[in-house]
């Protein structure tokens, strides 16, 4: 299961319908009344939505790691999948010209024939020298913005054999992000500012002018005005004379760190995908002075998560603390929130309060007695960023970056008091810089600090006013997070997990290690869960700390960050992609039937996948048995409900195939779960009409 909301990333318009990305959700909204937009539907994807193009009744949706999805949106209240096309790299931009969709994926550009949207096929692809970011296609030409490679113009009159016809480098850096073309003039948004280029002869593009401005992530041209979405808002330029552009207005950001991914003009309105606020709508009655008239809210970047009483408390970056009811009918649903002043990186709770490490705004204390109506009761700010927090009793400890570890008395939630700030002030490991604290945990009177270049530090806070180092262990990686279970400390020491014996705090020693990216870790029921950024989650059996065994992994849709393990479920904050609920010991009654056990872990040891995928009427699931086993195969919808079950007695060793057909399933994404003996594995499939 999953809570899939995240930052606004893109917007496309079809009359008074707005199609916007919010994390892994595509929202379709009626914006007839901009002051009160109506969300008609939400469609969830396997990973974050990065771009969308709408043409008639069809929407083309680019996802970060799951490829291109094509939806029928003829009924905007009930969109359904027509087809999908995998892509090896992250899709960063889409464009459509005629029956061809152009996919930009950093490495280059793919040309896809979508004459039949239900059966897309690749015509060709071309790579750019550096990192392709954006494409504009018109008049048999594709204008590609290539980081460090400038503006590159390709002839696509024969889409099966495109070729470079012209290029222009920008100096001194040349980092173009977006291009819009009209009447032989290309307007190129770059990290350095705005370049205006004469492309009337595509084989010989010539720079006409340059204007210093912020980083331009997207451009929209309307009349003589060019709207540039940058890291600070929207800058508006008069380009009636392309050789002498001038800035004539703009829109400022709201939050620290706003990044504007997308800007579109439709009629007398400007639509801005604000990565923190959501889809913002502006009136352009005075074109150089947009007036905000509407908003479709989005969420932030999920950095951390903690679970208590079947509620997930999410450190949601610039959008503060979000509280999600995990038991809501229809799946996880947000029920409460508090917008914090800065960037919420981590959260911990006691029975009545949540404590949020909120970057430069310090520690925020929030009353969660009623999770549906949380409110801030107090805060404490010190001299540096707060990255992590752990609470036990009346003490909260915080990871304070360059100034070390903070010890805070929270006995009065309305007035937290800094009791001590411990900073070793000593360079350590291979670094000449002082220790930088990123993660903390607390157990009784001992505090465990993850110090980036140093490793693990153990503090005795029997006297909270005078913390004392009792033990250290230098580790080879970058110590980021730490969690302690009994006599063992699990240190996210990227790259890798370090399992450390702390039974004698004055002499911690390494028991074992597990390789791979590890930026957070939690432990429950004898399993450690390593969050591995783009590598998803790795599941490690640590019943024997001397001999950890990787038993599986789960590939989340974006970047796995903070993690909390409760019983047999790992809750993973996945950046732009929201929060995942990953079951290790599969809940028997939910999927495979009463009394069934096992571990749901994605691996290549049993399942060989399903084909075709996507499928219309039937699909074949292939798998390998190492020994004779009873086999159960369940199909689960996105809400976690079992919709089909097949059982087979004593299948022999070897390769097998099970055909799923006649299920009567509506279009959408499904998970299939295969159990053979005590082993359980799962995969994903897509039903299309």
JSON list of C-alpha atoms in Angstrom, two decimals, residues 79-182:
[
{"chain": "A", "resi": 79, "resn": "UNK", "atom": "CA", "xyz": [-9.31, 7.93, -16.94]},
{"chain": "A", "resi": 80, "resn": "UNK", "atom": "CA", "xyz": [-7.97, 4.50, -17.77]},
{"chain": "A", "resi": 81, "resn": "UNK", "atom": "CA", "xyz": [-4.69, 3.09, -19.06]},
{"chain": "A", "resi": 82, "resn": "UNK", "atom": "CA", "xyz": [-4.36, 2.31, -22.75]},
{"chain": "A", "resi": 83, "resn": "UNK", "atom": "CA", "xyz": [-0.74, 1.23, -22.78]},
{"chain": "A", "resi": 84, "resn": "UNK", "atom": "CA", "xyz": [2.70, 1.84, -21.37]},
{"chain": "A", "resi": 85, "resn": "UNK", "atom": "CA", "xyz": [6.26, 1.83, -22.64]},
{"chain": "A", "resi": 86, "resn": "UNK", "atom": "CA", "xyz": [9.27, 1.19, -20.40]},
{"chain": "A", "resi": 87, "resn": "UNK", "atom": "CA", "xyz": [12.27, 3.49, -20.52]},
{"chain": "A", "resi": 88, "resn": "UNK", "atom": "CA", "xyz": [15.76, 2.63, -19.31]},
{"chain": "A", "resi": 89, "resn": "UNK", "atom": "CA", "xyz": [16.44, 6.12, -17.94]},
{"chain": "A", "resi": 90, "resn": "UNK", "atom": "CA", "xyz": [14.52, 8.78, -16.04]},
{"chain": "A", "resi": 91, "resn": "UNK", "atom": "CA", "xyz": [12.14, 10.64, -18.36]},
{"chain": "A", "resi": 92, "resn": "UNK", "atom": "CA", "xyz": [12.57, 14.38, -17.81]},
{"chain": "A", "resi": 93, "resn": "UNK", "atom": "CA", "xyz": [10.47, 15.83, -20.64]},
{"chain": "A", "resi": 94, "resn": "UNK", "atom": "CA", "xyz": [7.86, 14.98, -23.26]},
{"chain": "A", "resi": 95, "resn": "UNK", "atom": "CA", "xyz": [6.68, 16.64, -26.45]},
{"chain": "A", "resi": 96, "resn": "UNK", "atom": "CA", "xyz": [4.23, 15.60, -29.14]},
{"chain": "A", "resi": 97, "resn": "UNK", "atom": "CA", "xyz": [4.12, 16.55, -32.79]},
{"chain": "A", "resi": 98, "resn": "UNK", "atom": "CA", "xyz": [1.62, 14.85, -35.07]},
{"chain": "A", "resi": 99, "resn": "UNK", "atom": "CA", "xyz": [1.65, 11.15, -34.30]},
{"chain": "A", "resi": 100, "resn": "UNK", "atom": "CA", "xyz": [5.09, 11.20, -32.67]},
{"chain": "A", "resi": 101, "resn": "UNK", "atom": "CA", "xyz": [5.89, 11.56, -28.98]},
{"chain": "A", "resi": 102, "resn": "UNK", "atom": "CA", "xyz": [9.41, 12.70, -28.13]},
{"chain": "A", "resi": 103, "resn": "UNK", "atom": "CA", "xyz": [10.80, 11.26, -24.88]},
{"chain": "A", "resi": 104, "resn": "UNK", "atom": "CA", "xyz": [13.76, 13.08, -23.31]},
{"chain": "A", "resi": 105, "resn": "UNK", "atom": "CA", "xyz": [15.62, 10.94, -20.79]},
{"chain": "A", "resi": 106, "resn": "UNK", "atom": "CA", "xyz": [18.87, 12.68, -19.99]},
{"chain": "A", "resi": 107, "resn": "UNK", "atom": "CA", "xyz": [20.86, 10.45, -22.32]},
{"chain": "A", "resi": 108, "resn": "UNK", "atom": "CA", "xyz": [19.03, 11.48, -25.45]},
{"chain": "A", "resi": 109, "resn": "UNK", "atom": "CA", "xyz": [15.67, 11.53, -27.22]},
{"chain": "A", "resi": 110, "resn": "UNK", "atom": "CA", "xyz": [13.36, 8.68, -28.28]},
{"chain": "A", "resi": 111, "resn": "UNK", "atom": "CA", "xyz": [10.82, 9.07, -31.08]},
{"chain": "A", "resi": 112, "resn": "UNK", "atom": "CA", "xyz": [7.68, 7.03, -30.42]},
{"chain": "A", "resi": 113, "resn": "UNK", "atom": "CA", "xyz": [4.91, 6.34, -32.93]},
{"chain": "A", "resi": 114, "resn": "UNK", "atom": "CA", "xyz": [1.56, 6.77, -31.16]},
{"chain": "A", "resi": 115, "resn": "UNK", "atom": "CA", "xyz": [-0.68, 6.51, -34.20]},
{"chain": "A", "resi": 116, "resn": "UNK", "atom": "CA", "xyz": [-2.34, 3.77, -32.16]},
{"chain": "A", "resi": 117, "resn": "UNK", "atom": "CA", "xyz": [-2.11, 4.99, -28.54]},
{"chain": "A", "resi": 118, "resn": "UNK", "atom": "CA", "xyz": [-2.82, 1.47, -27.38]},
{"chain": "A", "resi": 119, "resn": "UNK", "atom": "CA", "xyz": [0.27, 0.17, -29.14]},
{"chain": "A", "resi": 120, "resn": "UNK", "atom": "CA", "xyz": [3.15, 2.67, -29.06]},
{"chain": "A", "resi": 121, "resn": "UNK", "atom": "CA", "xyz": [6.35, 1.70, -30.85]},
{"chain": "A", "resi": 122, "resn": "UNK", "atom": "CA", "xyz": [9.82, 3.21, -31.04]},
{"chain": "A", "resi": 123, "resn": "UNK", "atom": "CA", "xyz": [10.80, 4.65, -34.40]},
{"chain": "A", "resi": 124, "resn": "UNK", "atom": "CA", "xyz": [14.31, 5.78, -33.46]},
{"chain": "A", "resi": 125, "resn": "UNK", "atom": "CA", "xyz": [16.42, 7.43, -30.82]},
{"chain": "A", "resi": 126, "resn": "UNK", "atom": "CA", "xyz": [19.41, 9.72, -30.79]},
{"chain": "A", "resi": 127, "resn": "UNK", "atom": "CA", "xyz": [21.80, 10.50, -27.97]},
{"chain": "A", "resi": 128, "resn": "UNK", "atom": "CA", "xyz": [23.11, 13.96, -27.16]},
{"chain": "A", "resi": 129, "resn": "UNK", "atom": "CA", "xyz": [26.72, 14.63, -26.10]},
{"chain": "A", "resi": 130, "resn": "UNK", "atom": "CA", "xyz": [25.87, 15.42, -22.50]},
{"chain": "A", "resi": 131, "resn": "UNK", "atom": "CA", "xyz": [22.48, 15.47, -20.78]},
{"chain": "A", "resi": 132, "resn": "UNK", "atom": "CA", "xyz": [19.31, 16.14, -22.77]},
{"chain": "A", "resi": 133, "resn": "UNK", "atom": "CA", "xyz": [16.77, 18.06, -20.66]},
{"chain": "A", "resi": 134, "resn": "UNK", "atom": "CA", "xyz": [14.02, 19.39, -22.93]},
{"chain": "A", "resi": 135, "resn": "UNK", "atom": "CA", "xyz": [12.67, 19.16, -26.45]},
{"chain": "A", "resi": 136, "resn": "UNK", "atom": "CA", "xyz": [10.44, 21.36, -28.58]},
{"chain": "A", "resi": 137, "resn": "UNK", "atom": "CA", "xyz": [9.21, 19.77, -31.80]},
{"chain": "A", "resi": 138, "resn": "UNK", "atom": "CA", "xyz": [7.73, 21.63, -34.75]},
{"chain": "A", "resi": 139, "resn": "UNK", "atom": "CA", "xyz": [8.00, 21.77, -38.54]},
{"chain": "A", "resi": 140, "resn": "UNK", "atom": "CA", "xyz": [10.01, 18.52, -38.76]},
{"chain": "A", "resi": 141, "resn": "UNK", "atom": "CA", "xyz": [12.63, 19.89, -36.37]},
{"chain": "A", "resi": 142, "resn": "UNK", "atom": "CA", "xyz": [13.41, 18.95, -32.78]},
{"chain": "A", "resi": 143, "resn": "UNK", "atom": "CA", "xyz": [15.09, 21.62, -30.65]},
{"chain": "A", "resi": 144, "resn": "UNK", "atom": "CA", "xyz": [16.90, 19.91, -27.77]},
{"chain": "A", "resi": 145, "resn": "UNK", "atom": "CA", "xyz": [18.29, 21.63, -24.67]},
{"chain": "A", "resi": 146, "resn": "UNK", "atom": "CA", "xyz": [21.43, 19.71, -23.71]},
{"chain": "A", "resi": 147, "resn": "UNK", "atom": "CA", "xyz": [23.29, 20.53, -20.48]},
{"chain": "A", "resi": 148, "resn": "UNK", "atom": "CA", "xyz": [26.83, 21.59, -21.42]},
{"chain": "A", "resi": 149, "resn": "UNK", "atom": "CA", "xyz": [25.89, 20.77, -25.02]},
{"chain": "A", "resi": 150, "resn": "UNK", "atom": "CA", "xyz": [23.86, 23.89, -25.77]},
{"chain": "A", "resi": 151, "resn": "UNK", "atom": "CA", "xyz": [20.97, 24.07, -28.20]},
{"chain": "A", "resi": 152, "resn": "UNK", "atom": "CA", "xyz": [20.95, 21.18, -30.69]},
{"chain": "A", "resi": 153, "resn": "UNK", "atom": "CA", "xyz": [18.63, 21.11, -33.68]},
{"chain": "A", "resi": 154, "resn": "UNK", "atom": "CA", "xyz": [17.70, 17.78, -35.29]},
{"chain": "A", "resi": 155, "resn": "UNK", "atom": "CA", "xyz": [15.96, 17.11, -38.58]},
{"chain": "A", "resi": 156, "resn": "UNK", "atom": "CA", "xyz": [13.17, 14.61, -37.88]},
{"chain": "A", "resi": 157, "resn": "UNK", "atom": "CA", "xyz": [11.43, 14.75, -41.26]},
{"chain": "A", "resi": 158, "resn": "UNK", "atom": "CA", "xyz": [12.25, 11.05, -41.47]},
{"chain": "A", "resi": 159, "resn": "UNK", "atom": "CA", "xyz": [11.46, 9.99, -37.90]},
{"chain": "A", "resi": 160, "resn": "UNK", "atom": "CA", "xyz": [13.20, 6.67, -38.35]},
{"chain": "A", "resi": 161, "resn": "UNK", "atom": "CA", "xyz": [16.48, 8.43, -39.13]},
{"chain": "A", "resi": 162, "resn": "UNK", "atom": "CA", "xyz": [16.84, 11.81, -37.37]},
{"chain": "A", "resi": 163, "resn": "UNK", "atom": "CA", "xyz": [20.09, 13.72, -37.79]},
{"chain": "A", "resi": 164, "resn": "UNK", "atom": "CA", "xyz": [21.78, 16.80, -36.33]},
{"chain": "A", "resi": 165, "resn": "UNK", "atom": "CA", "xyz": [21.41, 19.83, -38.55]},
{"chain": "A", "resi": 166, "resn": "UNK", "atom": "CA", "xyz": [22.68, 22.65, -36.32]},
{"chain": "A", "resi": 167, "resn": "UNK", "atom": "CA", "xyz": [23.97, 23.48, -32.85]},
{"chain": "A", "resi": 168, "resn": "UNK", "atom": "CA", "xyz": [24.93, 26.44, -30.70]},
{"chain": "A", "resi": 169, "resn": "UNK", "atom": "CA", "xyz": [26.98, 26.37, -27.52]},
{"chain": "A", "resi": 170, "resn": "UNK", "atom": "CA", "xyz": [26.40, 28.93, -24.78]},
{"chain": "A", "resi": 171, "resn": "UNK", "atom": "CA", "xyz": [29.26, 30.38, -22.77]},
{"chain": "A", "resi": 172, "resn": "UNK", "atom": "CA", "xyz": [30.79, 30.25, -20.26]},
{"chain": "A", "resi": 173, "resn": "UNK", "atom": "CA", "xyz": [28.90, 27.17, -19.00]},
{"chain": "A", "resi": 174, "resn": "UNK", "atom": "CA", "xyz": [26.06, 26.43, -21.36]},
{"chain": "A", "resi": 175, "resn": "UNK", "atom": "CA", "xyz": [23.41, 24.75, -19.19]},
{"chain": "A", "resi": 176, "resn": "UNK", "atom": "CA", "xyz": [20.12, 25.05, -21.09]},
{"chain": "A", "resi": 177, "resn": "UNK", "atom": "CA", "xyz": [17.00, 23.64, -19.41]},
{"chain": "A", "resi": 178, "resn": "UNK", "atom": "CA", "xyz": [14.14, 24.66, -21.70]},
{"chain": "A", "resi": 179, "resn": "UNK", "atom": "CA", "xyz": [13.44, 26.03, -25.17]},
{"chain": "A", "resi": 180, "resn": "UNK", "atom": "CA", "xyz": [10.42, 27.56, -26.88]},
{"chain": "A", "resi": 181, "resn": "UNK", "atom": "CA", "xyz": [10.43, 28.43, -30.59]},
{"chain": "A", "resi": 182, "resn": "UNK", "atom": "CA", "xyz": [8.31, 30.85, -32.64]}
]
